[in-house]
CSV table of C-alpha atoms in Angstrom, one decimal:
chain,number,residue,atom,x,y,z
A,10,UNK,CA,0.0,0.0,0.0
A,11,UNK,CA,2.7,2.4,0.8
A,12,UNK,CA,5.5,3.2,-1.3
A,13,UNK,CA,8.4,5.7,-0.7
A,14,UNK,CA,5.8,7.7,1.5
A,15,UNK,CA,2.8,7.3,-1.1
A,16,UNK,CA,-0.6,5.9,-0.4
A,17,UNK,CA,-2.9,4.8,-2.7
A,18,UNK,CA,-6.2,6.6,-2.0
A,19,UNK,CA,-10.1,6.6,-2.7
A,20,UNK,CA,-11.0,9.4,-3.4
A,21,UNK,CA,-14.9,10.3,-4.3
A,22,UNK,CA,-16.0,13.3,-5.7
A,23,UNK,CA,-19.6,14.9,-5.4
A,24,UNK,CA,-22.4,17.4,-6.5
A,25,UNK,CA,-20.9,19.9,-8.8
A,26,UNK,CA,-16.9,18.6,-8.6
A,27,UNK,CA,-18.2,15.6,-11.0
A,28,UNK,CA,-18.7,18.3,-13.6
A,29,UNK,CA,-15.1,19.4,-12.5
A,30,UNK,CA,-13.2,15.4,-12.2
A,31,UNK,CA,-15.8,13.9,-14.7
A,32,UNK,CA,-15.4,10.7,-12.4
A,33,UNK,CA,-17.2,10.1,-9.1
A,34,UNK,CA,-13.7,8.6,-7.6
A,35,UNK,CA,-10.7,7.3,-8.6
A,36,UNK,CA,-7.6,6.2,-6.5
A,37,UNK,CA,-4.5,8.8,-6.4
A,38,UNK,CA,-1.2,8.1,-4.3
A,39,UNK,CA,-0.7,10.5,-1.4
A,40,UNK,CA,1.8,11.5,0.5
A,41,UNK,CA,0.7,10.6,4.3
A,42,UNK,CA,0.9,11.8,6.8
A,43,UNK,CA,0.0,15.5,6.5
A,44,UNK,CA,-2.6,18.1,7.1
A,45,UNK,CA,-5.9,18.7,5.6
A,46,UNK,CA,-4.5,21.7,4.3
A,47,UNK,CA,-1.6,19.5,2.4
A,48,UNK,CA,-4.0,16.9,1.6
A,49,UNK,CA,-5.8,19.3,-0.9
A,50,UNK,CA,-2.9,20.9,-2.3
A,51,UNK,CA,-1.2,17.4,-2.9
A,52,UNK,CA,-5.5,16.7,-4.7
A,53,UNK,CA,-4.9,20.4,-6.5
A,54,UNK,CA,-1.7,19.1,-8.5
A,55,UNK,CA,-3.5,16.2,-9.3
A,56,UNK,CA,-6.5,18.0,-10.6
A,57,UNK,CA,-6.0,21.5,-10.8
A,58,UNK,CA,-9.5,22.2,-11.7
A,59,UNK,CA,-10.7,21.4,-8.0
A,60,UNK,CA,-8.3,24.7,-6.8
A,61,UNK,CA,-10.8,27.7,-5.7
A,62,UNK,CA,-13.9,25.4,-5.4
A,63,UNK,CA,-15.6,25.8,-2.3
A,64,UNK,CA,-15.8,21.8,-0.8
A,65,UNK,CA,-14.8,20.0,2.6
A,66,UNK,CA,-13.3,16.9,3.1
A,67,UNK,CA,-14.4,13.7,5.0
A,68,UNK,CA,-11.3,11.5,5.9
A,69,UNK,CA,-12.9,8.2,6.1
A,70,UNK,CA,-16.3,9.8,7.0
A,71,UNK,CA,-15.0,12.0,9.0
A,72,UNK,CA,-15.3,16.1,7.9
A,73,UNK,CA,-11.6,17.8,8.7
A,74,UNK,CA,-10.6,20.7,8.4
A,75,UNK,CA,-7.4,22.7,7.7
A,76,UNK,CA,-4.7,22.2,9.9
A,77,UNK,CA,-5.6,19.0,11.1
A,78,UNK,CA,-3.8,15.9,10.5
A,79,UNK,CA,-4.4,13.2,8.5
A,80,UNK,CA,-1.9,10.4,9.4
A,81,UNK,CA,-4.0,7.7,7.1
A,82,UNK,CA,-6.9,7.3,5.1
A,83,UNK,CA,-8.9,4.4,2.9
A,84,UNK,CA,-10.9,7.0,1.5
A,85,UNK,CA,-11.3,10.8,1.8
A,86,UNK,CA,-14.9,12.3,0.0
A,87,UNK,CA,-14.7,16.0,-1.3
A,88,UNK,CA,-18.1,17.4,-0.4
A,89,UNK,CA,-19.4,20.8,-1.9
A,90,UNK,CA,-22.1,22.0,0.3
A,91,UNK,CA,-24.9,20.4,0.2
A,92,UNK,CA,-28.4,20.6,-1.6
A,93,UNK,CA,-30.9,18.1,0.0
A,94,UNK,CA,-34.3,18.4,0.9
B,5,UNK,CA,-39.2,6.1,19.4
B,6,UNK,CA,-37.2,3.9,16.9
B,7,UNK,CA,-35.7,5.6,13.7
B,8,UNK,CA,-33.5,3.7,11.4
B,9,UNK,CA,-31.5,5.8,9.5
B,10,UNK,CA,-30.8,2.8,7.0
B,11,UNK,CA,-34.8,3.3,6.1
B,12,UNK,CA,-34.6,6.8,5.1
B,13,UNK,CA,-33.4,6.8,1.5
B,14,UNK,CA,-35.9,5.7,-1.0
B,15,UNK,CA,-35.2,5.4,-4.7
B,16,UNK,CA,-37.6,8.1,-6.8
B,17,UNK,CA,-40.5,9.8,-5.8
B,18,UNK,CA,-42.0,9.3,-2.1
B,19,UNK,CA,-45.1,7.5,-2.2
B,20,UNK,CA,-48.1,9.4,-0.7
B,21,UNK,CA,-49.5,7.0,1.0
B,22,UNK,CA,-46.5,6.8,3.3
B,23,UNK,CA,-48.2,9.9,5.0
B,24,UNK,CA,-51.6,7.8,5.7
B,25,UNK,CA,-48.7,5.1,7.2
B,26,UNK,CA,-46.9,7.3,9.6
B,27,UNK,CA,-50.0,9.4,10.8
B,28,UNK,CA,-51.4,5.9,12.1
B,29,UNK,CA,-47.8,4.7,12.9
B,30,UNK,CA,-47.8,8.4,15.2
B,31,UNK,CA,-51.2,7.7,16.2
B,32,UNK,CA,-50.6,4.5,17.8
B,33,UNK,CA,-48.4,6.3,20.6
B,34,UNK,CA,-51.0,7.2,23.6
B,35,UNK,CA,-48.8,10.0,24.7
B,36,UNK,CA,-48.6,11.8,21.2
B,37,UNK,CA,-50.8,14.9,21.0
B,38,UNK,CA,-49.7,16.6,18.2
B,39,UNK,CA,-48.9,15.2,14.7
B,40,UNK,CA,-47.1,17.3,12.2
B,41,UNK,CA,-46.1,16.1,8.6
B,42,UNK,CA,-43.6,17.7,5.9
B,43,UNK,CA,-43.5,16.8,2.7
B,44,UNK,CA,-40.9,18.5,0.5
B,45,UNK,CA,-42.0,18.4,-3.3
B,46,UNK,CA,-40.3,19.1,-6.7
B,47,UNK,CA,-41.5,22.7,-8.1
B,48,UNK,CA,-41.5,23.8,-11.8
B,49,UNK,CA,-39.0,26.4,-11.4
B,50,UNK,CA,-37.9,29.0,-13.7
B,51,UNK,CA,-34.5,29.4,-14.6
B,52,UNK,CA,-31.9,31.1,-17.0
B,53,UNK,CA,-31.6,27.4,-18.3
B,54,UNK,CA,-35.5,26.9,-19.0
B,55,UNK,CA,-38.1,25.3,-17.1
B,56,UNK,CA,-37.3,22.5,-13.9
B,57,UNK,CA,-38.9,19.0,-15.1
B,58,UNK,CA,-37.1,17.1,-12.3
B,59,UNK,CA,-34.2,17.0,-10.0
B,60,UNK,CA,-31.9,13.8,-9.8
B,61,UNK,CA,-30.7,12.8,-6.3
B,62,UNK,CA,-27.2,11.9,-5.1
B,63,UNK,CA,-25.6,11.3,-1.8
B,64,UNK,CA,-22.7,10.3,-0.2
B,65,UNK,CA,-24.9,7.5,1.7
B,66,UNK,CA,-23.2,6.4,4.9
B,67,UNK,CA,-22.2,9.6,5.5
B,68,UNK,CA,-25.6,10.7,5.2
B,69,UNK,CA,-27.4,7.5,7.1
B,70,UNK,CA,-25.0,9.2,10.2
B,71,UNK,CA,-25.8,12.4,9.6
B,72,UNK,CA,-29.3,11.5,9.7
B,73,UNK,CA,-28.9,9.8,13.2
B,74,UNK,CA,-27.0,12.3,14.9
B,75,UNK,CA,-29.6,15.0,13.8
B,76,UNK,CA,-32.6,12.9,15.8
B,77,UNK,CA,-30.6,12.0,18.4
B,78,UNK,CA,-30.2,15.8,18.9
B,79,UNK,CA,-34.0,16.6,18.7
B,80,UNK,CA,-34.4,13.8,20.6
B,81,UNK,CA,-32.2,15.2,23.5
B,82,UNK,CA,-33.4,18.7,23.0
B,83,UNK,CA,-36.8,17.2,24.2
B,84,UNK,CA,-40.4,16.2,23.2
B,85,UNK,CA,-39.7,14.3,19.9
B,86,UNK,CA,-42.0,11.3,20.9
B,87,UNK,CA,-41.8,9.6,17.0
B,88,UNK,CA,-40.1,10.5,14.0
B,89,UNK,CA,-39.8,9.0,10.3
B,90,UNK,CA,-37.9,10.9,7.8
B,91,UNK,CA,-38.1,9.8,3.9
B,92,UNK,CA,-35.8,11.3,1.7
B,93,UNK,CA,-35.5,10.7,-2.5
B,94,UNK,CA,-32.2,9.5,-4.5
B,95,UNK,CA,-32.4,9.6,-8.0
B,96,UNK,CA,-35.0,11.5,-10.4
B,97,UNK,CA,-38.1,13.3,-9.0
B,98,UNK,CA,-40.3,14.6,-11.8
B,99,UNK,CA,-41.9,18.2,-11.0
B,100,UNK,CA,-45.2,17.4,-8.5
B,101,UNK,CA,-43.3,14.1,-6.7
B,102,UNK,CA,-41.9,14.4,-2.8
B,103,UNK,CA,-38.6,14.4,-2.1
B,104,UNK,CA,-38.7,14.9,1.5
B,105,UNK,CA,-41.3,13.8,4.6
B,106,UNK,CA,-40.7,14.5,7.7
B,107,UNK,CA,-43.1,13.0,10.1
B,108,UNK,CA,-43.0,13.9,13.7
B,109,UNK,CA,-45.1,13.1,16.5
B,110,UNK,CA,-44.8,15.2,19.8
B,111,UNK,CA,-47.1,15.6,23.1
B,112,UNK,CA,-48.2,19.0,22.1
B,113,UNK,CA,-48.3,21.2,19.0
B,114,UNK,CA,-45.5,24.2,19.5
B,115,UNK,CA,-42.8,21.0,20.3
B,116,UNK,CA,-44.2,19.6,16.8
B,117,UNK,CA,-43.6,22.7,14.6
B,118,UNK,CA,-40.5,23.5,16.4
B,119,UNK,CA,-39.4,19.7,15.6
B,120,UNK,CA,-40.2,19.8,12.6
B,121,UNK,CA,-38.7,22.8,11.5
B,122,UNK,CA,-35.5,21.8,13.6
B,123,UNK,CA,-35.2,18.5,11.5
B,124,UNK,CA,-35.6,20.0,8.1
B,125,UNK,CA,-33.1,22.7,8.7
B,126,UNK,CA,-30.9,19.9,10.0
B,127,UNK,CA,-31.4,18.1,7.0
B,128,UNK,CA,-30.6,20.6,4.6
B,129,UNK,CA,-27.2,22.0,6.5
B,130,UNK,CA,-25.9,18.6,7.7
B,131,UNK,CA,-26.7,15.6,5.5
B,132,UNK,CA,-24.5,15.4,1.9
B,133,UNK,CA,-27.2,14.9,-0.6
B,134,UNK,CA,-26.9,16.6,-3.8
B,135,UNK,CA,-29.6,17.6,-6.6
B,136,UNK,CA,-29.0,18.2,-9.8
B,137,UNK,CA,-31.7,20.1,-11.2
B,138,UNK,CA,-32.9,19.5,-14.8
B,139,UNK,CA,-35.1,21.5,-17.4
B,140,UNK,CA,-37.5,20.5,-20.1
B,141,UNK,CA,-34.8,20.9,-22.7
B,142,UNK,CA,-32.4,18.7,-20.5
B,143,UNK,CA,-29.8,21.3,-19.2
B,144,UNK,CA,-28.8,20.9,-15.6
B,145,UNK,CA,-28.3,22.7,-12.8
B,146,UNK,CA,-26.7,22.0,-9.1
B,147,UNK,CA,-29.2,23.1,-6.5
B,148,UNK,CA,-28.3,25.5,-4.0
B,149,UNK,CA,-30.0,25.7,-1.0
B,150,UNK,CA,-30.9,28.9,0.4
């Protein structure tokens, strides 16, 4: 799973970032651990089109936010906010 | 009071006469005085895009199912939620179907609106469902919730 410091990584992508990924998840290698902060920066090289657009993360269902760290994760969900009801 | 949070997604439109269920569901509690139900429905909207025909339903789903828990466990604690069912659509509702009921059953009628109210505010802060919102000439829209 890890190799030289990289993780392979669900990652699922909702509401409006499908029109951004064009995929509803895909696996990308991270660099763990690091903060929720580095986390999207590391997602932002991958995808560049995800930079500026106003989401939070779940790490493994869990909703994060900047400086915290994420030492590992199965899958992390990028979550715009949300439209139900 | 027994809410399943695994019950609450439904695929389509919500079936009506899931209202006539719950208010005898409610009715069967001796202590409830006060029922209240909310149903949420797809309106013909107007915009740039053209006219809303539907909206199609996503969620992160176990995400969601505890979202939906934690929610009534907090009415629940805040005090006088004696039953609760909450239905809530994935996938496409066509203009005129329900998207969302809320049925709640309290001892008396101001702890019933204020439930209610409560829940569906919840609902729409707290739980990641999405809705895409589609026109008569198929263009689409993310809803935003005001």
């Amino acid at each position: 799973m890890s190799d030289q410091g990289l993780t392979g990584v669900r990652i699922r992508y909702f509401g409006p970032l499908l029109d951004v990924t064009g995929t509803p998840q895909e696996t990308v290698s991270l660099r763990l651990p690091d903060t929720v902060a580095g986390v999207n920066r590391q997602l932002w090289q991958h995808r560049p089109g995800l930079a500026g657009v106003d989401y939070r993360l779940a790490v493994d269902e869990t909703l994060r936010e900047g400086e915290e760290a994420v030492a590992t994760a199965r899958e992390i969900a990028l979550l715009p906010p949300f439209s139900g009801g | 009071m027994t809410f399943n949070a695994a019950e609450v997604f439904v695929q389509g439109p919500i079936d009506p006469a899931l209202a006539r269920e719950c208010a005898e569901a409610i009715g069967a509690n001796p202590a409830v005085g006060a029922h209240l139900l909310f149903l949420g429905q797809i309106r013909a909207d107007r915009l740039d895009a053209g006219v809303v025909r539907g909206i199609e339903y996503t969620a992160h789903q176990t995400m969601a199912q505890g979202a939906f828990t934690a929610l009534v466990d907090r009415a629940a604690a805040a005090g006088g939620l004696l039953e609760v069912t909450i239905r809530h659509s994935l996938g496409y509702v066509p203009v005129g179907g329900a998207s969302l009921l809320i049925a709640v059953g309290a001892g008396h009628r101001d702890e019933a609106y204020r439930l209610s109210r409560d829940i569906l505010e919840a609902i729409k802060k707290e739980v990641p469902i999405y809705g895409r919102e589609i026109t008569e000439d198929d263009q689409s829209r993310w809803k935003v919730n005001r």
